[in-house]
PDB file of C-alpha atoms in Angstrom:
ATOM      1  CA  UNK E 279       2.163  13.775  -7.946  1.00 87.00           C
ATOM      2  CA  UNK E 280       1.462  11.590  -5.511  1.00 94.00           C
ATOM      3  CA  UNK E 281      -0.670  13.525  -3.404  1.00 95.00           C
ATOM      4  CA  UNK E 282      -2.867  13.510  -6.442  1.00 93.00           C
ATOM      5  CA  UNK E 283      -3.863   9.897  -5.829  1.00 93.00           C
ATOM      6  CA  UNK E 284      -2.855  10.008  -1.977  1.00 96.00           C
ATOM      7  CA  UNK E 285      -5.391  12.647  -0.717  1.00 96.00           C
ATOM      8  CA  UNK E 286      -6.379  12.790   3.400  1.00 96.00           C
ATOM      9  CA  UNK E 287      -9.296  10.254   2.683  1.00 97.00           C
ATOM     10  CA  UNK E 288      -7.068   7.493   1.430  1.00 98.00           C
ATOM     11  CA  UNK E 289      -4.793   7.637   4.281  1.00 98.00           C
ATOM     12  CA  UNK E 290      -4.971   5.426   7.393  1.00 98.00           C
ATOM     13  CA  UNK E 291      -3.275   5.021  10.269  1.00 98.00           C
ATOM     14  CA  UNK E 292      -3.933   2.684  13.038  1.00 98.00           C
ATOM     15  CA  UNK E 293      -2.554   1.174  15.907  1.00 98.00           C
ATOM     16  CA  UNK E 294      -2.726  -2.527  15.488  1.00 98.00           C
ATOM     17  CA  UNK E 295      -4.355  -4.726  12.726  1.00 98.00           C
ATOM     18  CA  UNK E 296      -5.823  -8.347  13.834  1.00 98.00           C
ATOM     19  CA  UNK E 297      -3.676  -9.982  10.976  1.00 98.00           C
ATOM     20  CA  UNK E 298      -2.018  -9.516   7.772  1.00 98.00           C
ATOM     21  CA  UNK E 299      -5.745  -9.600   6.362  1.00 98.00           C
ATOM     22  CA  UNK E 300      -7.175  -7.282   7.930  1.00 98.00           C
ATOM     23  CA  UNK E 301      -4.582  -4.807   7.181  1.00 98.00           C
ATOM     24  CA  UNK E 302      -5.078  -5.711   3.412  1.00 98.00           C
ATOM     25  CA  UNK E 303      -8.785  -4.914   4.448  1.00 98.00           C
ATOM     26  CA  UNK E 304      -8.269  -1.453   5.777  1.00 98.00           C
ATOM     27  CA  UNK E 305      -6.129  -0.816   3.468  1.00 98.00           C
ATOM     28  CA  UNK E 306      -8.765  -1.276   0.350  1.00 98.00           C
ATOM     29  CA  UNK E 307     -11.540   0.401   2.074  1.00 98.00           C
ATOM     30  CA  UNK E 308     -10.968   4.040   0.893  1.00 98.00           C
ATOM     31  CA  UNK E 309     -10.284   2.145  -2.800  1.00 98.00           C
ATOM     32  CA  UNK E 310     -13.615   0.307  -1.801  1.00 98.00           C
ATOM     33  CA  UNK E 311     -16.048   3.457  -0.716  1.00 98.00           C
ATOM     34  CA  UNK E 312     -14.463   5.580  -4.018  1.00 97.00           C
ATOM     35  CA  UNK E 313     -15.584   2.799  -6.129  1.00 97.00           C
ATOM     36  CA  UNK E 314     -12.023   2.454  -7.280  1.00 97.00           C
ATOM     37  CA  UNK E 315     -11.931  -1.603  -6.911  1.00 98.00           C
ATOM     38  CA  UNK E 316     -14.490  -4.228  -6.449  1.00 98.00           C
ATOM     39  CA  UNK E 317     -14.559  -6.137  -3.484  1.00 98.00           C
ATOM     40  CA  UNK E 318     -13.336  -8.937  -5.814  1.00 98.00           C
ATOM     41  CA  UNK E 319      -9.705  -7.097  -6.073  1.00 98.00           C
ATOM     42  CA  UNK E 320      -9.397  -7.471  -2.185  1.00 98.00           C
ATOM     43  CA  UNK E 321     -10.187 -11.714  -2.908  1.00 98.00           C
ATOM     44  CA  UNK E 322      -7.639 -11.577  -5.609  1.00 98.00           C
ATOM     45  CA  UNK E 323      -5.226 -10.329  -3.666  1.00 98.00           C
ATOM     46  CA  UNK E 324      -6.048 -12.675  -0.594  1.00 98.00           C
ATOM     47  CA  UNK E 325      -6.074 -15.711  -3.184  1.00 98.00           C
ATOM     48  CA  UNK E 326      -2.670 -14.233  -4.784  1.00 97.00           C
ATOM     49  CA  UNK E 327      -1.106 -14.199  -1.239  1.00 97.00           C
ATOM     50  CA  UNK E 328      -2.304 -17.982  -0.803  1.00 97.00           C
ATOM     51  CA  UNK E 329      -0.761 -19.191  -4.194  1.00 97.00           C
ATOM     52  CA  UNK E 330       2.277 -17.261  -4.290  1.00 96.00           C
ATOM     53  CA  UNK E 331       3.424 -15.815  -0.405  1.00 96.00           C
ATOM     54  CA  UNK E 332       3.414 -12.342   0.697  1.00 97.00           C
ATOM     55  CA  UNK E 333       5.056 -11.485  -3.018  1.00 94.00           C
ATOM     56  CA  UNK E 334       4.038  -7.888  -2.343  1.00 96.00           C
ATOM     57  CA  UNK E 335       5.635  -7.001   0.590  1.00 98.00           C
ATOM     58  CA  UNK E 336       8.860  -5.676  -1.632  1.00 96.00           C
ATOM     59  CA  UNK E 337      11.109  -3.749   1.454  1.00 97.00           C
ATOM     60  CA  UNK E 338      11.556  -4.154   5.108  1.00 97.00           C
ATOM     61  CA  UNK E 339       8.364  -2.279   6.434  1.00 98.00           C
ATOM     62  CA  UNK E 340       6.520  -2.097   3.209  1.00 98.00           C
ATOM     63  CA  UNK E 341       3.706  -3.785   1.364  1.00 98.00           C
ATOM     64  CA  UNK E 342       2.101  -2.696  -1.744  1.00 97.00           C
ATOM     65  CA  UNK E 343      -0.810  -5.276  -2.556  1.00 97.00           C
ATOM     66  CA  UNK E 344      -2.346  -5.256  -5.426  1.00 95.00           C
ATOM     67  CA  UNK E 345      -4.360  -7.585  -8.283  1.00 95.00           C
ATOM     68  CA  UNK E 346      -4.861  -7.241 -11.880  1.00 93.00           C
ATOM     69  CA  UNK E 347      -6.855  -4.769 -13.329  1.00 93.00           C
ATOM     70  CA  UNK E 348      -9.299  -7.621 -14.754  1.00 95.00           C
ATOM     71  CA  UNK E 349      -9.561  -9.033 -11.635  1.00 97.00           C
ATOM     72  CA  UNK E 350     -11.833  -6.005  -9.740  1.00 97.00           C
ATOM     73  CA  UNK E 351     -10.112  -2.786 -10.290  1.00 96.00           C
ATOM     74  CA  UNK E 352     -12.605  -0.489 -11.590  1.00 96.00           C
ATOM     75  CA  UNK E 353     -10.731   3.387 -11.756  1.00 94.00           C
ATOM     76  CA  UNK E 354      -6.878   3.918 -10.539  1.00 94.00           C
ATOM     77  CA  UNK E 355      -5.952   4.667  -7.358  1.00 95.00           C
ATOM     78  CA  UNK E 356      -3.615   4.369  -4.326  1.00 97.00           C
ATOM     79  CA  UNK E 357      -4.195   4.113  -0.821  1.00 98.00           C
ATOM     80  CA  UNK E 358      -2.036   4.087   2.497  1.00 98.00           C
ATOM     81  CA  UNK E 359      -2.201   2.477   5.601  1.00 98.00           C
ATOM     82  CA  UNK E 360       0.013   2.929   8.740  1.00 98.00           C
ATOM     83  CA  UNK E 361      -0.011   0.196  11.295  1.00 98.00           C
ATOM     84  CA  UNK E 362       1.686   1.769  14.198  1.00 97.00           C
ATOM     85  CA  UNK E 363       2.338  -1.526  15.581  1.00 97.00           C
ATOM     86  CA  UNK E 364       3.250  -3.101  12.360  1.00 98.00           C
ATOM     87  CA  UNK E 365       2.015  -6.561  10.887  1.00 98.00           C
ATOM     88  CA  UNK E 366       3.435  -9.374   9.926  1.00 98.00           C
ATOM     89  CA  UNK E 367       2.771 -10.625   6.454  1.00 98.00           C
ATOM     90  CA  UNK E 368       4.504 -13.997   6.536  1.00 96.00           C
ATOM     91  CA  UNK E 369       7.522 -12.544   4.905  1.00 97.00           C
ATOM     92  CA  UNK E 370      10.654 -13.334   6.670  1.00 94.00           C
ATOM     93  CA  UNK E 371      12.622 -10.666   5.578  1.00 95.00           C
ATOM     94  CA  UNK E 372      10.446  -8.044   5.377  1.00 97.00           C
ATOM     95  CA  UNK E 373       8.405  -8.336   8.643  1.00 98.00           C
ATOM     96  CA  UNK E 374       6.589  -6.478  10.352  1.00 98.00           C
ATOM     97  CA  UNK E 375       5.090  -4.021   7.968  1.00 98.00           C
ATOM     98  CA  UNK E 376       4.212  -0.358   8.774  1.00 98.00           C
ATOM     99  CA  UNK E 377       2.960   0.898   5.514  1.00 98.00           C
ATOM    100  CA  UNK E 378       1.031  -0.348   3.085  1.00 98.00           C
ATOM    101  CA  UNK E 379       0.309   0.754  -0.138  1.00 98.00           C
ATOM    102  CA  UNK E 380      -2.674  -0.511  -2.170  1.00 98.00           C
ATOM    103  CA  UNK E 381      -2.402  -0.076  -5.620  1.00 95.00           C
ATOM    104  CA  UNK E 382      -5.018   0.032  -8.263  1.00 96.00           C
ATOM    105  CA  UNK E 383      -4.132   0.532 -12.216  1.00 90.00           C
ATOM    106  CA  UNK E 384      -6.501  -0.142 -15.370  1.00 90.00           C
ATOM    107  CA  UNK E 385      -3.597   0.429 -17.676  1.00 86.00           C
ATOM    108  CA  UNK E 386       0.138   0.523 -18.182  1.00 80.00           C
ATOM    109  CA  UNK E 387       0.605   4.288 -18.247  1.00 85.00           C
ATOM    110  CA  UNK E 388      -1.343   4.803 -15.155  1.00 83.00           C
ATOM    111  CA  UNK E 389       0.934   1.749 -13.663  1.00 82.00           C
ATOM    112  CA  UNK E 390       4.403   3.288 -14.740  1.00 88.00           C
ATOM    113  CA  UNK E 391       3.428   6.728 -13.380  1.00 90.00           C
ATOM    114  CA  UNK E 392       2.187   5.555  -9.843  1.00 91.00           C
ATOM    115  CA  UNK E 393       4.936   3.197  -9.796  1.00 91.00           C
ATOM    116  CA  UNK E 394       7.728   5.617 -11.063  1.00 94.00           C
ATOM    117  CA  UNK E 395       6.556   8.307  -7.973  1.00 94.00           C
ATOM    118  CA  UNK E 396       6.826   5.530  -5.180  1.00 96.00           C
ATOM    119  CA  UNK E 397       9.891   4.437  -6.388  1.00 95.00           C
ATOM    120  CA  UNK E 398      11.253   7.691  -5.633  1.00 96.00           C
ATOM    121  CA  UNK E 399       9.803   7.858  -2.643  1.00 96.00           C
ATOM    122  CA  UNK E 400      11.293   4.176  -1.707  1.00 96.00           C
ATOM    123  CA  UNK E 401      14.780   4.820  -2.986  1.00 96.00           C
ATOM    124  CA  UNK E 402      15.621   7.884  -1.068  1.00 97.00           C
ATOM    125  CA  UNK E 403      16.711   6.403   1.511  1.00 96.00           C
ATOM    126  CA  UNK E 404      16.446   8.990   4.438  1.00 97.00           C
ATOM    127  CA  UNK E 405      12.599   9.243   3.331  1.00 97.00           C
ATOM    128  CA  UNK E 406      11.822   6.037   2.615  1.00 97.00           C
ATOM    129  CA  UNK E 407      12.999   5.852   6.421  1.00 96.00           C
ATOM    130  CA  UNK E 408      10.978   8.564   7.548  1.00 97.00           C
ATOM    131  CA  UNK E 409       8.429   6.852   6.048  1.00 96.00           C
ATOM    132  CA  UNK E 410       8.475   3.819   7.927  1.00 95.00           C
ATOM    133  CA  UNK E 411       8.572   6.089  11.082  1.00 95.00           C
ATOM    134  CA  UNK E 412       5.948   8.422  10.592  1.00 95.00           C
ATOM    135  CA  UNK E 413       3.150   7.736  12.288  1.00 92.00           C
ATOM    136  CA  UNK E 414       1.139  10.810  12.510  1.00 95.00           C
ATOM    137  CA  UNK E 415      -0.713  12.167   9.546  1.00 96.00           C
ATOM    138  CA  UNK E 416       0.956  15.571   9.193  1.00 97.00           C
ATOM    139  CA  UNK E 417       4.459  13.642   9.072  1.00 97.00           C
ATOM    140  CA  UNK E 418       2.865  11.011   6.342  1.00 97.00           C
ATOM    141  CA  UNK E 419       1.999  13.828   4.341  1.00 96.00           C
ATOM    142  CA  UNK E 420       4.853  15.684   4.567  1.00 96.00           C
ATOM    143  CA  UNK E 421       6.287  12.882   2.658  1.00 96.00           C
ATOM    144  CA  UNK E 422       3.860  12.322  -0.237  1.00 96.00           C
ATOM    145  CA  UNK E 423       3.883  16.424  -0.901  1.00 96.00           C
ATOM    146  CA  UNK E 424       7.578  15.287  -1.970  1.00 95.00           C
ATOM    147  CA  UNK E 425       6.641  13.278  -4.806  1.00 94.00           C
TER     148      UNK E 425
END
């Protein structure tokens, strides 16, 4: 299921980002060109981050930013982004971040069942691992094909 919403032109992987911004950045751009959020969400998200910390970097390696649906998102959608490198998004125990997932849901359906595949992905361990670690497309894919 999740290679429904995770197809080869919403997945990213990159070296180095110049910040914890610019990786939120990349990481909206495929939502951006697909018309799936307004550049609004991406605001929301940087304003969110401001107000509250880095509350969506949830696991060591991972971030999944997101905003509310009223606050840009336009269709659903996920996106990926793999900073080789990693990132550090201010959050002490989670630093540096590899992968990040952007999230985009209108509703609450849409939300569980996006939410309900990456949890499986994040709570098998060995691939949530593999995850963090794989840094090539092929092996980033291998992973979503899973779930």
């Amino acid at each position: 299921m999740l290679a429904k919403w995770l197809t080869a032109d919403r997945v990213k992987i990159v070296e180095q980002t110049a910040g914890w911004r610019d990786a939120v950045r990349l990481s909206a751009a495929p939502l951006l060109a697909a018309g799936a959020i307004s550049p609004c969400y991406v605001e929301a998200i940087f304003a969110s981050h401001e107000k509250l910390g880095p509350y969506y970097v949830i696991a060591p390696g991972l971030a999944m930013p997101h905003a509310r649906p009223e606050e840009g998102g336009i269709t659903p959608g996920l996106s990926l982004l793999y900073v080789k490198q990693g990132v550090h998004f201010e959050s002490e125990e989670n630093d540096p971040v590899y992968v990040v997932v952007m999230l985009c849901a209108i509703n609450g359906e849409e939300h569980l069942e996006m939410i309900s595949h990456l949890a499986e992905l994040f709570s098998d361990e060995d691939d949530f691992q593999a995850l963090i670690k794989a840094d090539t497309y092929p092996a980033l894919n291998a992973l979503i094909q899973k779930y």
